Structures are given as structure tokens and as C-alpha cells.
């Protein structure tokens, strides 16, 4: 039987008990939901990533705190020591990311244990017939907007700046299937949005189909702004959304907008490294990150990321490159 966790409680199943339940993306299943299939199985296999996002909880901070830690998360972090009946195994070989895209997530979140399968270790957009870009010569590239005075702007909705800022909804798309909060203006950055629109058109001008590109914005208001700027491209298949709507998916090329730019170094829920780990692991062949190093650099995770892109010489300044289409 193939079903969601909730459907496992359907009355048509009666008292049926299965020999084994295999639960995918178990990290995203809140405990009450996960207990439904577990109650019908003699043995359970839970698959997921404890370094990525947990359940989407929108009922307020108290409920979020209560449901944010899942059975899967607790078992995985216990390393199988939670009881004789639980064993934990990490799958170390990944089949998505170019080695340079993979290396930072591996170091920062997985103790350096990830390795790229031979089929993806060096794959690139060139393999798809996409024209090379001398200004973006590596599979991972950072455009640093520090000093450009592209300051973020924030709405006054009651959840602006909270985790709800990350939730986004656009009917008819699979990328943004998260509940909507239309009166929460969220955080946005007009300068970043204009730059990312230019970067997207530059990528399209190289010959990559829009269906193979995704833009992931850290904040829902920024995603909405980008959709307005790239209406024609979206009609042709370009996807734009937030991190929460893109977990478990991939594209050949991904542009990540970290949005935050302020003189106080405030980064809000960007400090949630699980959320950023999702964003930085969706690209197969090309990952472009647009970020303000002056704002983000005081946080250890982003300081490590900035050090990595410097190590592999994979960064440019928004000051020196206006990214006209090729």
C-alpha cells in the first residue's frame, strides 16, 4: 500500500497491521502524524535527513516548540542508542550535486562524510550544451552585495521577521505548497531582487531552459517580488519559491537569495542552519548565491561558507559586475 501518514488511519483499513512501514521524509512528520503508520507496522524504516527541515507548524511558537522535535530527529541524533530496537545508518554517497556544491554542506552539517557519486562528481552545465560564462566559471558562485546599500525592507505584519516569513504559497505550483499568510508582508530586498532577475536572464541567455532553473528566496515577500519581475520567465517554466516549499526537490541550476542586508548584522531565522542547508543542496550543476557578507559574516555558519567560497575562488562583487545577458 502507498499512502500518506494520515491516510493510514482510514476506516477502510480496519485493524490491518503490516509487516513493515517505510516512511520517507520522516524528519518532516510531526510525532502525532508519524504514530499513525507506526501503529500499523511490526517493523518500521524511517528515511530522512536530520540536518534539514522538520515539520511545518503554523499554530504559534508554543506548538512549534512542542512539535519541532520529531521521533526521527531524536532517533537519528541518538545514533541508535535510544534502544535495542532502533538502528541508525547514514547514506554517505549522494547522486545530485557537483563536488564543489557538495563540499560546504558536507563540512558544515555532515562532519565531512558526504561524497559525490562518480556520475555527478564533475558534471556541469556545459554537459547540457549550455554556453560557458567567463564571469561565473565555477559550479558554485557567490555574488557579494556588501556595500551596495541594497538594504532590506520589512513589513509590519505581526509575523514579519518570524519563521512565518519563510512560508509561501502560490496556487498551481509544486514548489510553493505551504499555507499562505497574505497579511504578513515579510522581509524583502529590492536591490537583491533586481540583481537576481538579471542573473536569471543571464543564465537563460546561455541556453538553459527555464524549467531547469529555480530561485529560492529566504523570505516569502522576496519570492513574491521576484515573481513580479520575472512573469514571462515563470510562464515558461521558471520556479520561484521559498526554502520550505523546495525540500526534497532539485534543479540543474538554483539561485539562492539570502535577502538580509542591514547595518546591525541581524539575520533572523537565517540562523536556522537546517533551512539554509536545504537551500544550498538543491542544485545539481550550478548554484548561485546572492548575499551580503557584511550582514551574514558574523554568524559562524556563514563565516564558514564565506571562507569556503574564498578557498575555491568562487565569488564576485556586485560592485564590479552588473551581469548583463551574454
XYZ file of C-alpha atoms in Angstrom:
326
model
C 0.000 0.000 0.000
C 1.215 3.506 -0.863
C -0.240 6.298 1.259
C 0.421 9.373 3.353
C 0.757 9.064 7.125
C -2.733 10.455 7.690
C -4.399 8.070 5.234
C -3.071 5.145 7.261
C -5.841 5.932 9.724
C -8.573 5.449 7.086
C -11.545 3.419 8.305
C -11.319 1.100 5.275
C -8.086 -0.325 6.694
C -9.889 -1.590 9.768
C -7.439 -3.250 12.148
C -4.887 -4.109 9.448
C -1.289 -4.453 10.595
C 1.578 -4.517 8.078
C 4.866 -6.378 8.295
C 6.848 -3.226 7.512
C 6.180 0.501 7.106
C 8.686 2.545 5.078
C 8.237 6.249 5.833
C 10.035 8.715 3.558
C 10.852 12.301 4.610
C 10.205 11.183 8.179
C 12.005 14.257 9.511
C 9.031 16.340 8.335
C 6.411 14.213 10.108
C 5.296 15.576 13.486
C 5.062 12.922 16.200
C 1.224 12.608 16.216
C 1.247 12.093 12.435
C 4.129 9.626 12.444
C 2.471 7.491 15.105
C -0.372 6.660 12.703
C 1.644 4.395 10.353
C 3.910 3.229 13.185
C 0.859 1.892 14.967
C 0.089 -0.361 11.983
C 3.553 -1.869 11.471
C 5.575 -4.598 13.145
C 8.800 -3.064 11.777
C 9.391 0.493 10.530
C 12.080 2.033 8.318
C 12.301 5.821 8.651
C 14.162 7.704 5.910
C 15.026 11.389 6.120
C 17.678 13.972 6.873
C 18.032 15.270 10.446
C 20.084 18.192 9.097
C 17.151 19.533 7.081
C 13.726 20.946 7.883
C 11.305 19.459 10.357
C 7.502 19.716 10.248
C 5.855 22.920 9.074
C 3.983 24.186 12.138
C 1.882 27.344 11.849
C -0.084 27.302 15.102
C 2.249 29.589 17.058
C 5.581 29.361 18.903
C 4.392 27.131 21.760
C 3.004 24.482 19.418
C 6.022 24.861 17.156
C 8.324 24.199 20.119
C 6.297 21.149 21.136
C 6.197 19.577 17.667
C 9.505 20.802 16.277
C 11.456 17.801 17.555
C 10.395 14.605 15.812
C 10.768 10.890 16.528
C 13.074 10.623 13.517
C 15.238 13.518 14.686
C 15.619 12.079 18.165
C 16.454 8.580 16.931
C 18.939 9.826 14.333
C 20.765 12.064 16.788
C 20.889 9.286 19.387
C 22.861 7.243 16.875
C 20.837 4.140 17.524
C 21.396 4.253 21.290
C 17.755 5.036 22.089
C 17.022 1.321 22.394
C 17.977 -2.109 21.134
C 15.228 -1.984 18.513
C 16.487 1.222 16.804
C 19.484 1.404 14.483
C 20.733 4.444 12.571
C 22.564 4.356 9.235
C 23.837 7.329 7.231
C 23.865 7.129 3.432
C 27.102 8.913 2.571
C 27.113 8.862 -1.228
C 24.929 11.482 -2.901
C 23.815 11.479 -6.543
C 22.812 15.120 -7.047
C 25.472 17.749 -6.500
C 28.736 18.586 -8.189
C 31.589 18.053 -5.733
C 32.164 21.800 -5.216
C 28.491 22.381 -4.401
C 28.510 19.419 -2.021
C 31.676 20.255 -0.076
C 30.395 23.075 2.126
C 27.215 21.265 3.257
C 29.314 18.169 3.900
C 31.765 20.060 6.091
C 29.239 22.221 7.919
C 26.418 19.731 8.531
C 27.600 16.154 7.914
C 31.066 16.002 9.525
C 32.681 15.881 6.084
C 31.227 12.432 5.369
C 29.358 13.134 2.127
C 30.908 12.048 -1.142
C 29.752 12.573 -4.692
C 28.886 9.599 -6.875
C 31.146 9.255 -9.937
C 28.250 10.228 -12.205
C 27.870 13.677 -10.598
C 31.277 14.489 -9.135
C 32.239 16.757 -12.039
C 29.058 17.231 -14.036
C 28.341 20.780 -15.195
C 26.014 22.907 -17.290
C 28.484 22.517 -20.165
C 27.413 18.863 -20.391
C 23.885 20.071 -21.237
C 25.089 22.259 -24.099
C 24.842 25.469 -22.065
C 27.254 28.202 -23.155
C 30.130 28.885 -20.724
C 30.129 32.072 -18.686
C 33.550 33.618 -18.051
C 32.157 35.636 -15.137
C 30.674 32.519 -13.457
C 33.415 29.946 -14.093
C 32.638 27.570 -11.218
C 29.624 25.379 -10.356
C 29.227 27.346 -7.097
C 29.326 31.136 -7.214
C 28.683 33.849 -4.627
C 27.721 37.390 -5.573
C 28.546 39.554 -2.580
C 26.324 42.621 -2.263
C 28.145 44.130 0.744
C 28.460 47.896 0.454
C 25.881 48.289 -2.326
C 23.385 49.888 0.054
C 20.739 47.378 -1.029
C 19.090 47.479 2.354
C 16.341 45.072 3.290
C 12.851 46.349 3.963
C 10.452 44.802 6.415
C 6.704 44.852 6.666
C 4.834 45.486 9.881
C 2.729 42.311 9.907
C 2.709 40.531 13.243
C 4.791 37.650 11.952
C 7.198 39.730 9.878
C 10.670 38.587 10.886
C 9.369 35.323 12.372
C 9.555 31.851 10.876
C 6.280 32.546 9.065
C 8.309 34.898 6.883
C 9.680 31.741 5.253
C 6.286 30.307 4.344
C 4.945 30.936 0.902
C 2.085 29.819 -1.272
C 1.380 30.107 -4.969
C -1.616 28.133 -6.286
C -0.868 25.705 -9.066
C 2.814 25.140 -8.366
C 4.540 22.261 -6.643
C 7.407 24.357 -5.375
C 5.355 26.529 -3.030
C 2.741 24.328 -1.428
C 2.879 25.871 2.035
C -0.069 27.656 3.746
C -0.487 31.337 2.909
C -0.294 34.329 5.246
C -1.417 37.156 2.942
C -1.306 39.906 5.576
C 2.262 39.261 6.709
C 4.407 41.468 4.470
C 7.640 39.708 5.445
C 11.173 40.883 4.589
C 12.273 41.856 1.097
C 15.196 43.466 -0.662
C 14.507 45.364 -3.909
C 18.193 45.590 -4.852
C 18.697 41.846 -4.491
C 15.530 41.172 -6.477
C 16.659 43.299 -9.428
C 20.057 41.654 -9.409
C 18.608 38.148 -9.310
C 16.275 38.962 -12.194
C 19.355 39.991 -14.207
C 21.227 36.840 -13.160
C 18.284 34.675 -14.183
C 18.104 36.252 -17.636
C 21.846 35.852 -17.991
C 21.516 32.149 -17.228
C 18.644 31.774 -19.695
C 20.647 33.571 -22.386
C 23.268 30.853 -22.078
C 20.729 28.303 -23.297
C 19.479 26.658 -20.106
C 15.699 26.032 -20.261
C 13.653 27.887 -17.618
C 12.207 24.546 -16.455
C 15.702 23.624 -15.211
C 16.090 26.725 -13.017
C 14.714 27.521 -9.572
C 15.025 30.666 -7.490
C 14.844 30.105 -3.748
C 14.263 33.208 -1.632
C 14.748 33.147 2.112
C 11.606 35.258 2.650
C 8.126 34.984 1.173
C 7.834 38.706 0.320
C 11.027 38.442 -1.714
C 9.647 35.439 -3.583
C 6.527 37.435 -4.459
C 8.624 40.375 -5.633
C 10.738 38.115 -7.838
C 7.624 36.616 -9.410
C 6.523 40.087 -10.427
C 9.903 40.846 -12.004
C 10.071 37.522 -13.866
C 6.496 36.982 -15.031
C 7.390 35.959 -18.581
C 10.083 33.580 -17.405
C 7.710 31.976 -14.916
C 5.151 31.461 -17.661
C 7.858 29.492 -19.494
C 8.502 27.230 -16.504
C 10.868 29.069 -14.137
C 10.049 28.233 -10.494
C 10.301 30.766 -7.668
C 9.564 29.998 -4.043
C 10.888 29.678 -0.511
C 13.067 27.058 1.112
C 10.204 25.261 2.843
C 8.489 24.515 -0.455
C 11.575 23.076 -2.112
C 12.801 20.424 0.331
C 13.222 17.079 -1.385
C 13.499 18.596 -4.863
C 16.302 19.562 -7.230
C 17.092 21.577 -10.355
C 20.071 21.751 -12.669
C 20.624 25.374 -11.625
C 19.480 27.128 -8.458
C 19.751 30.774 -7.442
C 19.528 31.391 -3.690
C 18.687 34.849 -2.355
C 19.528 35.311 1.329
C 17.808 38.740 1.287
C 19.111 40.153 4.581
C 21.191 43.335 4.394
C 21.397 45.671 7.376
C 23.999 47.518 9.388
C 23.289 45.627 12.611
C 24.116 42.121 11.375
C 20.597 40.919 12.130
C 19.818 37.720 10.234
C 16.608 36.489 11.882
C 15.733 32.900 11.095
C 18.637 32.640 8.634
C 20.403 31.488 11.795
C 18.439 28.247 11.313
C 21.205 26.358 9.554
C 18.886 23.479 8.662
C 16.856 25.810 6.464
C 19.970 27.081 4.727
C 21.263 23.545 4.312
C 18.142 22.752 2.290
C 18.623 25.824 0.104
C 22.280 25.081 -0.605
C 21.714 21.428 -1.532
C 19.005 21.716 -4.231
C 21.289 22.412 -7.220
C 22.775 19.685 -9.370
C 25.222 21.532 -11.643
C 25.163 25.243 -10.762
C 24.449 27.113 -7.538
C 24.455 30.917 -7.402
C 24.128 32.591 -4.001
C 23.367 36.301 -3.626
C 24.212 37.534 -0.134
C 25.578 40.451 1.890
C 28.747 39.197 3.562
C 28.869 42.173 5.946
C 25.458 41.251 7.357
C 25.884 37.478 7.452
C 29.575 37.105 8.198
C 29.327 37.413 11.981
C 27.412 34.125 12.192
C 29.759 31.089 12.349
C 27.874 29.118 9.678
C 28.022 31.927 7.126
C 31.582 32.811 8.076
C 32.476 29.210 7.208
C 30.595 29.489 3.906
C 32.384 32.741 3.016
C 35.711 31.136 3.845
C 34.893 28.186 1.586
C 33.979 30.291 -1.463
C 37.185 32.256 -0.891
C 39.128 28.989 -0.685
C 37.905 27.857 -4.108
C 37.910 31.389 -5.569
C 34.185 31.262 -6.300
C 32.962 34.746 -5.540
C 32.481 38.132 -7.149
C 31.293 41.523 -6.002
C 28.049 43.155 -7.052
C 30.120 46.323 -7.314
C 32.282 45.055 -10.160
C 29.834 43.001 -12.203
C 26.386 44.121 -13.340
C 25.650 40.782 -15.036
C 24.309 41.847 -18.433
C 22.917 38.950 -20.504
C 25.519 37.174 -22.599
